[in-house]
XYZ file of C-alpha atoms in Angstrom:
528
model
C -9.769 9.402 13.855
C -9.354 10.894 10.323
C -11.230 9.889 7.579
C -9.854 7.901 4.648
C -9.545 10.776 2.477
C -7.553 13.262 5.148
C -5.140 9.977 6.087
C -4.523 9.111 2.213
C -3.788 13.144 1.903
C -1.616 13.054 4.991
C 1.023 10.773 3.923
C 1.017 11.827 0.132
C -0.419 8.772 -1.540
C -2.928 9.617 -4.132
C -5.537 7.449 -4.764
C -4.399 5.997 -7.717
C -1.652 4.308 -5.587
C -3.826 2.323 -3.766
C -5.293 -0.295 -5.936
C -5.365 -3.658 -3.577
C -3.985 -6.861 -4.667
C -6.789 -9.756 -5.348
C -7.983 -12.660 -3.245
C -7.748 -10.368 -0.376
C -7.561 -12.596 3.022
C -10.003 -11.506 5.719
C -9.541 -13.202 9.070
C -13.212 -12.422 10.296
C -12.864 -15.675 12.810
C -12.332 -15.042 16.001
C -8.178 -15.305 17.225
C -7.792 -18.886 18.570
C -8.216 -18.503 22.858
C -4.507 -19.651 22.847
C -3.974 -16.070 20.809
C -1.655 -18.008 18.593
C -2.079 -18.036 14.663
C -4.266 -20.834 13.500
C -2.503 -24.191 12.104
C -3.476 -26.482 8.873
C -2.063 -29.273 7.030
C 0.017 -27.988 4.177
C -2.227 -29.494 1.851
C -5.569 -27.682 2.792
C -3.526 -24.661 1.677
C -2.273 -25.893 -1.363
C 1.048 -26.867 -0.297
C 2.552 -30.093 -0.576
C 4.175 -31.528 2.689
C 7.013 -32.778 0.769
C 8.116 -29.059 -0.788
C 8.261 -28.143 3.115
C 10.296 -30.932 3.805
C 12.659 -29.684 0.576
C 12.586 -26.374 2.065
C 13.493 -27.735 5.781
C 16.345 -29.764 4.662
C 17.724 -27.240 2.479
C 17.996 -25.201 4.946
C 19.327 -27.252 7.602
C 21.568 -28.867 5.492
C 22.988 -25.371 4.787
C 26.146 -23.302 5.793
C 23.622 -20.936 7.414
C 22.533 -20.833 10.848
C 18.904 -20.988 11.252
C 17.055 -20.256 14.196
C 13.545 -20.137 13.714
C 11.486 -20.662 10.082
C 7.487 -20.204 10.387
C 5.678 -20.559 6.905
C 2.032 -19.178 6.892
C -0.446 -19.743 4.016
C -3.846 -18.197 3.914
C -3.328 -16.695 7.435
C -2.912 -20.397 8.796
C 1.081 -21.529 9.989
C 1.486 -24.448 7.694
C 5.176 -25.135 8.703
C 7.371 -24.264 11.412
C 10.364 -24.963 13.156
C 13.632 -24.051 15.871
C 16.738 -25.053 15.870
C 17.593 -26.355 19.494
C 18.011 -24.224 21.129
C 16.065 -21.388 19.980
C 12.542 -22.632 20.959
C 9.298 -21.295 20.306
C 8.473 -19.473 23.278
C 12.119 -16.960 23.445
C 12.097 -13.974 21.686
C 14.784 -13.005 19.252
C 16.619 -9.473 19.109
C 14.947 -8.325 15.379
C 17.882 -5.601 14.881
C 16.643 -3.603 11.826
C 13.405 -5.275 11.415
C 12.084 -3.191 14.273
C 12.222 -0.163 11.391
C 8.917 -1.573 10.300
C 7.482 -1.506 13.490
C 8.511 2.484 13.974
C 6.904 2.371 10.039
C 3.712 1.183 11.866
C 4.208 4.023 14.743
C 4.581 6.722 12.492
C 1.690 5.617 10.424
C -1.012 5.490 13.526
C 0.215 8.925 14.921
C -0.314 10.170 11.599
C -3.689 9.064 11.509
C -4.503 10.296 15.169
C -3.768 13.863 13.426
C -0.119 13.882 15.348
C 1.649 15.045 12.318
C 2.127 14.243 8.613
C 4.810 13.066 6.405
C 5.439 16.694 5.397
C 5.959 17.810 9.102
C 9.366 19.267 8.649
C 11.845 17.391 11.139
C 13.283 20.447 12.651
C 9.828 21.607 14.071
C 9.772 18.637 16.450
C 12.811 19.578 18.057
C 12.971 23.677 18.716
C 15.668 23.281 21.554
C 17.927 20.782 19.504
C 18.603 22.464 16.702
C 21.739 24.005 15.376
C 22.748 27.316 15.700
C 22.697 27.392 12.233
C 19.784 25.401 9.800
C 21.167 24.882 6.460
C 18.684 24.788 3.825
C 18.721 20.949 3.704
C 18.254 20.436 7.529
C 14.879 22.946 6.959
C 13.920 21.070 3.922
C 13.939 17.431 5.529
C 10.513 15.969 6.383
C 8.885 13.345 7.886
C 8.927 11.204 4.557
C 12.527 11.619 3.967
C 13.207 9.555 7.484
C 10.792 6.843 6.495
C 12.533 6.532 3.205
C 15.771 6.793 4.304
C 16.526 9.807 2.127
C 17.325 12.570 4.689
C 20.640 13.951 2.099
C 22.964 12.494 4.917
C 26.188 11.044 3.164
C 26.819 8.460 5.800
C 24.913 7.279 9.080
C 27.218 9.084 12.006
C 25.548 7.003 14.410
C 24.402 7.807 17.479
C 25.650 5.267 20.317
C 29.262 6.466 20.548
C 28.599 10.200 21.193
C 28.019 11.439 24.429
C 25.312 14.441 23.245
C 21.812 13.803 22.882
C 20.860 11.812 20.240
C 18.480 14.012 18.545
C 20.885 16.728 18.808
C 23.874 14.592 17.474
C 21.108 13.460 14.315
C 20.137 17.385 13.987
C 23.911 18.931 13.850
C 25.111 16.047 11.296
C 26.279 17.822 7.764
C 23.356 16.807 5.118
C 25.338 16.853 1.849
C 22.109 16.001 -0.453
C 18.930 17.854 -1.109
C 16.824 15.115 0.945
C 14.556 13.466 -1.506
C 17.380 12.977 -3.466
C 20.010 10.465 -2.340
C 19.296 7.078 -0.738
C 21.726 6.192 1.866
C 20.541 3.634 4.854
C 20.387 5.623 7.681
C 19.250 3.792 11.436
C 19.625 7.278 12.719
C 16.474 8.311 10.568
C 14.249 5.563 12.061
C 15.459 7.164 15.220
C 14.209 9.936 14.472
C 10.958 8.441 13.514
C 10.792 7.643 17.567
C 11.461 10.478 19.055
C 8.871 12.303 17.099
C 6.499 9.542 17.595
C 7.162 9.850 21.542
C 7.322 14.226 21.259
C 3.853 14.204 19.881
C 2.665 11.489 21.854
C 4.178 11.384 25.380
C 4.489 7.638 24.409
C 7.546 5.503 24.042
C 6.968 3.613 20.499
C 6.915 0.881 22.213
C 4.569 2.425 24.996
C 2.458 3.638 22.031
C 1.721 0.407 20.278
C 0.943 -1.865 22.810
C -2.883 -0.950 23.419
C -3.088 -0.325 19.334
C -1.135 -3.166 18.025
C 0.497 -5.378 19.777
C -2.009 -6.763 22.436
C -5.144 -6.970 19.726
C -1.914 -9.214 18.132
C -1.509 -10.733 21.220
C 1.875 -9.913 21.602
C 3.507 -10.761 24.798
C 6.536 -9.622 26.440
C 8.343 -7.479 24.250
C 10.997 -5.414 24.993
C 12.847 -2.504 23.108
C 16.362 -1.302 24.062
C 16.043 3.428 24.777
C 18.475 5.537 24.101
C 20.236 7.501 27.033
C 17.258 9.993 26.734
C 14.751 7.220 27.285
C 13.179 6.862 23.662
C 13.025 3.700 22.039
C 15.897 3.279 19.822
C 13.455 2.741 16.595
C 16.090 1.274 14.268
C 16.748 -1.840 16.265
C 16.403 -3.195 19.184
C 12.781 -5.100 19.598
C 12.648 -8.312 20.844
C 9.582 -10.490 19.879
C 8.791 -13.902 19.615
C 8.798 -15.627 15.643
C 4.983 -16.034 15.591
C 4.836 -12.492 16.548
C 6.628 -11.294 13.544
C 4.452 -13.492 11.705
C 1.567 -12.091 13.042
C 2.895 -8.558 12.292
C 3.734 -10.259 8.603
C 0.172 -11.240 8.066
C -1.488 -7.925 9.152
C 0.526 -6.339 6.391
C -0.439 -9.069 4.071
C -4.519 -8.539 5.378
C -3.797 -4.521 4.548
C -3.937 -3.843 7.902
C -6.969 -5.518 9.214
C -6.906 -8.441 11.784
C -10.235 -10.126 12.496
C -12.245 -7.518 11.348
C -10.485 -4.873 13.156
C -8.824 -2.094 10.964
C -5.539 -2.182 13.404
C -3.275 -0.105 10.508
C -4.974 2.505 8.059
C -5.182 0.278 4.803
C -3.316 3.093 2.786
C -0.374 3.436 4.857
C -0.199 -0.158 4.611
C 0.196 0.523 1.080
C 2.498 3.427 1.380
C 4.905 1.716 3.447
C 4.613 -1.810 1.254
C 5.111 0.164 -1.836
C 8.385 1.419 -3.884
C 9.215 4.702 -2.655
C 12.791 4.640 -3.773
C 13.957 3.049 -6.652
C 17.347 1.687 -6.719
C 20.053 1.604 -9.625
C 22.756 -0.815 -8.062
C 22.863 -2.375 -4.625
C 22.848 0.081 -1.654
C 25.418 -1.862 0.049
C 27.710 -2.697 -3.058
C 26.295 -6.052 -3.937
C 27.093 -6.886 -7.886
C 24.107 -9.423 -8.376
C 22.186 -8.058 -11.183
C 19.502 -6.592 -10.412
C 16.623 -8.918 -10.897
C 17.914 -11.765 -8.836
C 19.093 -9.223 -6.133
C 16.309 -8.516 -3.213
C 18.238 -5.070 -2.102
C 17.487 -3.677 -5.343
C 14.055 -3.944 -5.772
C 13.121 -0.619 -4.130
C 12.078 0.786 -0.469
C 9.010 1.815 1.398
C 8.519 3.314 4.303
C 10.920 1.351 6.308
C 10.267 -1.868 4.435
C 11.916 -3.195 1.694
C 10.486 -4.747 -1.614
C 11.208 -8.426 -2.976
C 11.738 -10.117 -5.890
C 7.907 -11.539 -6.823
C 6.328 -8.918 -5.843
C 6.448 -9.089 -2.319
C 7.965 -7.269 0.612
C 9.529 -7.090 3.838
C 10.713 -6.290 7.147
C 14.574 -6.910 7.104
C 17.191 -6.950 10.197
C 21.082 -7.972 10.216
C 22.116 -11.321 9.819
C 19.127 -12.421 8.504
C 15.677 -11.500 10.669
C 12.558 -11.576 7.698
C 8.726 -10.998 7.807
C 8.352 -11.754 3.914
C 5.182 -10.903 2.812
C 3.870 -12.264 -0.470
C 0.583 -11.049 -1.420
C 0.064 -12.264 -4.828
C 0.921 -15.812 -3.589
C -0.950 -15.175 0.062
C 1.713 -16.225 2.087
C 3.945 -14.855 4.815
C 7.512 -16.389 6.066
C 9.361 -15.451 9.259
C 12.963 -16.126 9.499
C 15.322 -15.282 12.361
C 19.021 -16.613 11.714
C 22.412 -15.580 11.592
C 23.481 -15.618 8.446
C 26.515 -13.441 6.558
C 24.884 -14.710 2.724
C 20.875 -13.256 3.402
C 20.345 -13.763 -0.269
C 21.199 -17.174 -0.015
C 18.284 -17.261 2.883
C 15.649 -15.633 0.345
C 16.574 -17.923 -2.484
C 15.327 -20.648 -0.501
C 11.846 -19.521 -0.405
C 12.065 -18.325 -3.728
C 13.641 -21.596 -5.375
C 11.497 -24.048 -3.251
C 9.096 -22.783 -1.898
C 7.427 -20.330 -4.230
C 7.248 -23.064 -7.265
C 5.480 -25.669 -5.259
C 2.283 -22.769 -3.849
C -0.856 -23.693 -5.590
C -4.485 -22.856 -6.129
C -6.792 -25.026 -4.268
C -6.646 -27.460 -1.403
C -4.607 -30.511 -2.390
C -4.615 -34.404 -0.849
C -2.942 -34.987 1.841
C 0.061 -36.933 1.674
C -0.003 -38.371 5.235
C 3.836 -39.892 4.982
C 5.053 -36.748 3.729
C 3.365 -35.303 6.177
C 4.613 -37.037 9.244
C 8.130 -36.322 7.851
C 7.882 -32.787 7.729
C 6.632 -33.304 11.954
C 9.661 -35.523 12.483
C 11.738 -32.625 10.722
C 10.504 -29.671 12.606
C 11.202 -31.679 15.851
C 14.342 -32.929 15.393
C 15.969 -29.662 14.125
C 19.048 -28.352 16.028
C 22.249 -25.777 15.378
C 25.369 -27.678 14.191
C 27.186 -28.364 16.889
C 30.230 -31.141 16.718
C 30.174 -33.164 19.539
C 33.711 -34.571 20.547
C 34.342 -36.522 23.648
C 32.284 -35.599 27.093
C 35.426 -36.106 29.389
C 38.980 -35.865 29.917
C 41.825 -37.821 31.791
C 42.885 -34.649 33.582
C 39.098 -33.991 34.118
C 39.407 -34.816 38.001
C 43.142 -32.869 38.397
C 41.472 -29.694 36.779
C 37.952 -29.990 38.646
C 36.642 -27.414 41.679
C 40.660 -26.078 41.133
C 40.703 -22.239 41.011
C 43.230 -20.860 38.537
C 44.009 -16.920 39.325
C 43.988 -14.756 36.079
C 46.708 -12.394 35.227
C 45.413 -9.168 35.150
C 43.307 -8.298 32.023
C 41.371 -5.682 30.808
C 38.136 -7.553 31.270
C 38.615 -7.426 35.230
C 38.194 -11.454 35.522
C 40.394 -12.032 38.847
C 40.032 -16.095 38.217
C 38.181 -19.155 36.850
C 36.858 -22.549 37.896
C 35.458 -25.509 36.608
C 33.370 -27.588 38.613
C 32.828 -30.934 36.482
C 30.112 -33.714 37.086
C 28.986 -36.183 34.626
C 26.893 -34.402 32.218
C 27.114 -30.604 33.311
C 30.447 -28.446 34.569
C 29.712 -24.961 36.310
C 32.119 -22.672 34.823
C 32.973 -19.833 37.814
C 34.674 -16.442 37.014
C 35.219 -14.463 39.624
C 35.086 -10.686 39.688
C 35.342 -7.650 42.401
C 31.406 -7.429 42.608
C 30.701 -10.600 42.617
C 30.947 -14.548 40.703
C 29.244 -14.886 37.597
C 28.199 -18.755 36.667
C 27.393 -20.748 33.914
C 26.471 -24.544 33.197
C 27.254 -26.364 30.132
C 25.861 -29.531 28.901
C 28.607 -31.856 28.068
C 27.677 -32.474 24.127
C 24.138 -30.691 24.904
C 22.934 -27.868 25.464
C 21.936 -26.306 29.297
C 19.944 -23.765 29.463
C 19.698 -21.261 32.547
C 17.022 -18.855 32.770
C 17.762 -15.898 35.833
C 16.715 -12.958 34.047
C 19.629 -11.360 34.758
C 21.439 -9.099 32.080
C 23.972 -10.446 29.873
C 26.696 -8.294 31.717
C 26.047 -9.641 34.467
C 25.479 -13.344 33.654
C 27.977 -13.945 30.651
C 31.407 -15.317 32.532
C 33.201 -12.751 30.137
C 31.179 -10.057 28.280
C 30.661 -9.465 24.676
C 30.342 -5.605 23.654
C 28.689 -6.546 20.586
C 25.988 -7.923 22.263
C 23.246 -5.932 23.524
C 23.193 -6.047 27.362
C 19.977 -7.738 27.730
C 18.114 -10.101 29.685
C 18.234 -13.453 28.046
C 18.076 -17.365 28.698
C 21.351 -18.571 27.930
C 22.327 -21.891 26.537
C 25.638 -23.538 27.284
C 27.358 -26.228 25.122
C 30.675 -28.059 26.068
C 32.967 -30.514 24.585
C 36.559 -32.398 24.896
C 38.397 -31.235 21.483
C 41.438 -33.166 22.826
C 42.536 -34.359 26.530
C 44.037 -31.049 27.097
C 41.105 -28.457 25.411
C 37.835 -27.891 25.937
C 35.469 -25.617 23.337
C 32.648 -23.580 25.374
C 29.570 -22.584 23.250
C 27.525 -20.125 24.610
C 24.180 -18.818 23.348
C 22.024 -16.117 24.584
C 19.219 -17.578 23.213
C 17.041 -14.086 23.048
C 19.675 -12.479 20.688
C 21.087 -13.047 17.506
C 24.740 -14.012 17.763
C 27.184 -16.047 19.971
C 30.390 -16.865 21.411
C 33.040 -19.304 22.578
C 36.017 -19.833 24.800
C 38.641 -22.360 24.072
C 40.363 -23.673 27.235
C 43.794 -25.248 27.105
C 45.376 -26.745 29.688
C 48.741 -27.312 30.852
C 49.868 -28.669 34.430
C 48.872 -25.956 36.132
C 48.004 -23.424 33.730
C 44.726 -22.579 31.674
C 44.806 -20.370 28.382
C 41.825 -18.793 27.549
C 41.081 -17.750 23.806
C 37.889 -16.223 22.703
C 35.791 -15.774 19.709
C 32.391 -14.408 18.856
C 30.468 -15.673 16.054
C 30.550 -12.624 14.197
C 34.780 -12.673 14.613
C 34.724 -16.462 13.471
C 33.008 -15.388 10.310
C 35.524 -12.552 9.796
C 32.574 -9.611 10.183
C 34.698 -8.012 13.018
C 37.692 -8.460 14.896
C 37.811 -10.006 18.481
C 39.048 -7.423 21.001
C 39.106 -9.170 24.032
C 42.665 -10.355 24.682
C 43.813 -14.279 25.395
C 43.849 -14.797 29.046
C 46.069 -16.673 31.079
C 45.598 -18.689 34.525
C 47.645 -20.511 37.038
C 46.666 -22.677 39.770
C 46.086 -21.631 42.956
């Protein structure tokens, strides 16, 4: 283990960059035997019950689809809810807010003497390189991946091409000097694993587990590899909401969890701090630039926030928010298409009402905010549970014309609160039960390729409970809902029938908000 002064050294923070922020929480207690984060009553934290409650009906009474909100004050979870049916114990697909975790990677290897931030990248990867270096590709470190200023003038991405990844990364044209243009760049944090797993012989994921995520008591997660086996870096983790809350308040503690130094104290002030400064919105946003949370600078694979906080940050709306001044941490997952709209919650609400010193408990308040949390659920519109032609249509196999997606036919078995929807392919049935105006879960622990009755590309192909929803839009159509509950986004099938015919219609979440196009085509079926 280095010392203090070799790790500060290591990755280039002086030590006039590492004054601490005050009222420093130490968690010196012992983890609760559950290994879940202690609870309180909002009030012994200096939160009133009833801001929650403002917070928890703003949000649910939003155009925004939570999932999962967990507010933590003083290290102790004083709110915290799912919308049915996300639940407590499923993880959720983080998509970029796994960067943070590689962040974390990077910044133990360093201080196991691995490498340092000024390791150049190409002397990683000897037998990847180009056959020519240009004399940006030689000048790009370590640092420049973590701060997403490699000089590359777009992300090429990496799933789509059929060469190694690190080679594909390595041969891309690097425009910019690195150090000198910001562009966000997955790829880098890519990057960031593979070297983590070349020095190492560890997958990130591998890596962390005995260093991080069991003293966090961190259960079952999972991280989607490349072809070449390394963890994909930028995306792809799947943890539970308390887990990025734990991860939220180790950042918050600088690092240290129960006494234990988990995360050198100055990387966790590297990373946290403004490494790049921004003069408009990376991503073309034209809020100015105070009320606008992707301007306020980036770390090491973490963003900075408004109030001086910051963040991990993935798609659609996946937060660890980290507020030291105000000693409080929120975790968010959610798809949402307006993720400044999700911030300005917590900054509009909940950030007025945090105070200094326990408050009195406001027992009806209180019991409100319970009833809240439990009661929570994603908008659904329920419509009418059956159909007159419910018993013509029922355990009737309709053959499928021939598609693309190689479905060779459907059928719905209906009882009075659940159908089995059947789709038959060469290798084999896939099945699925809905709730009729609820939702029915099935766990199998099979892969979504295997388990969805037609599959979604933009969906990583995953294990995953999945939830099924049904409802009667008229006597003739019937909306499907269907929601891997372990990832971020969903779809649907609309079913209409006619005599003997079925037309099938889909539509992802993503396509219903007009974020991509839906490529799979209507399908059509006739009775057999």
């Amino acid at each position: 283990m280095n010392s203090r002064r070799t790790f500060v050294k290591q990755i280039g923070v002086g030590t006039a960059g590492l004054m601490l922020s005050p009222a420093l929480i130490s968690l010196t207690n012992a983890l609760p035997a559950t290994g879940s984060l202690p609870r309180s009553t909002p009030e012994a934290q200096g939160v009133s019950s009833d801001i929650l409650n403002a917070l928890f009906d703003a949000m649910d009474a939003s155009d925004i689809e939570f999932h999962s909100v967990m507010v933590l004050r003083n290290g102790f979870v004083i709110g915290e809810g799912w919308w049915a049916p996300y639940a407590a114990q499923y993880r959720h697909t983080l998509h970029s807010l796994s960067k943070s975790f590689t962040s974390a990677a990077v910044g133990l290897a360093i201080n196991e003497g691995h490498f340092t931030v000024e390791s150049p990248v190409i002397s990683f990867f000897p037998d990847m390189l180009p056959n020519v270096i240009s004399p940006n590709l030689a000048a790009m470190k370590v640092k420049h991946l973590l701060t997403m200023t490699t000089g590359h003038q777009v992300d090429n991405g990496l799933r789509t091409n059929a060469a190694p990844w690190v080679q594909t990364f390595l041969g891309a044209p690097i425009v910019h000097e690195p150090g000198a243009f910001y562009m966000y760049n997955t790829t880098a944090s890519y990057m960031l694993s593979a070297i983590v797993q070349k020095t190492t012989g560890k997958t990130v994921l591998e890596y962390l587990t005995p260093r991080l995520m069991q003293p966090l008591n961190i259960v079952g997660a999972d991280w989607e590899v490349s072809p070449q086996g390394i963890n994909t870096g930028g995306f792809g983790l799947r943890i539970r909401t308390e887990d990025i809350a734990k991860f939220s308040q180790l950042y918050l503690n600088k690092g240290k969890w129960y006494g234990k130094q988990l995360i050198p104290e100055a990387w966790v002030e590297a990373s946290s701090k403004e490494q790049w400064t921004f003069t408009s919105n990376p991503f073309g946003g034209k809020q100015p630039k105070a009320h606008d949370d992707w301007q306020q600078g980036y770390g090491y694979q973490f963003w900075r926030t408004q109030h001086n906080g910051f963040r991990s940050d993935g798609l659609y709306g996946q937060f660890g928010i980290i507020l030291p001044d105000e000693q409080t941490v929120v975790a968010i997952t959610e798809q949402s298409f307006n993720t400044q709209k999700t911030l300005n919650f917590i900054w509009d609400i909940l950030l007025p009402g945090l105070q200094n010193g326990k408050l009195t408990t406001n027992n009806l308040a209180l019991q409100k905010l319970k009833t809240t949390e439990a009661a929570l659920r994603v908008k659904f519109a329920p419509l009418d549970t059956t159909s007159p032609i419910t018993n013509t249509i029922s355990a009737k196999k309709y053959i499928l014309d021939s598609n693309p997606l190689g479905a060779k036919s459907i059928t719905f078995n209906f009882n009075k609160t659940i159908f089995e929807l059947t789709v038959n392919y060469d290798e084999g049935d896939r099945k699925l039960s809905f709730g009729m105006n609820t939702w029915e879960k099935a766990k199998n622990g099979i892969l979504l390729n295997a388990q969805l009755p037609f599959t979604v590309s933009s969906l990583p192909n995953v294990s995953s409970p999945v939830a099924g929803n049904a409802t009667w839009m008229d006597a003739n159509t019937l909306y499907l809902e269907i929601r891997p509950v372990e990832t971020v986004t969903s779809d649907s099938i609309t079913c209409n029938f006619t005599e003997d015919a079925v037309k099938l219609t889909f539509l992802t979440s993503v396509a219903k908000a007009g974020r991509e196009q839906e490529r799979r085509p209507v399908l059509m079926g006739r009775m057999g």
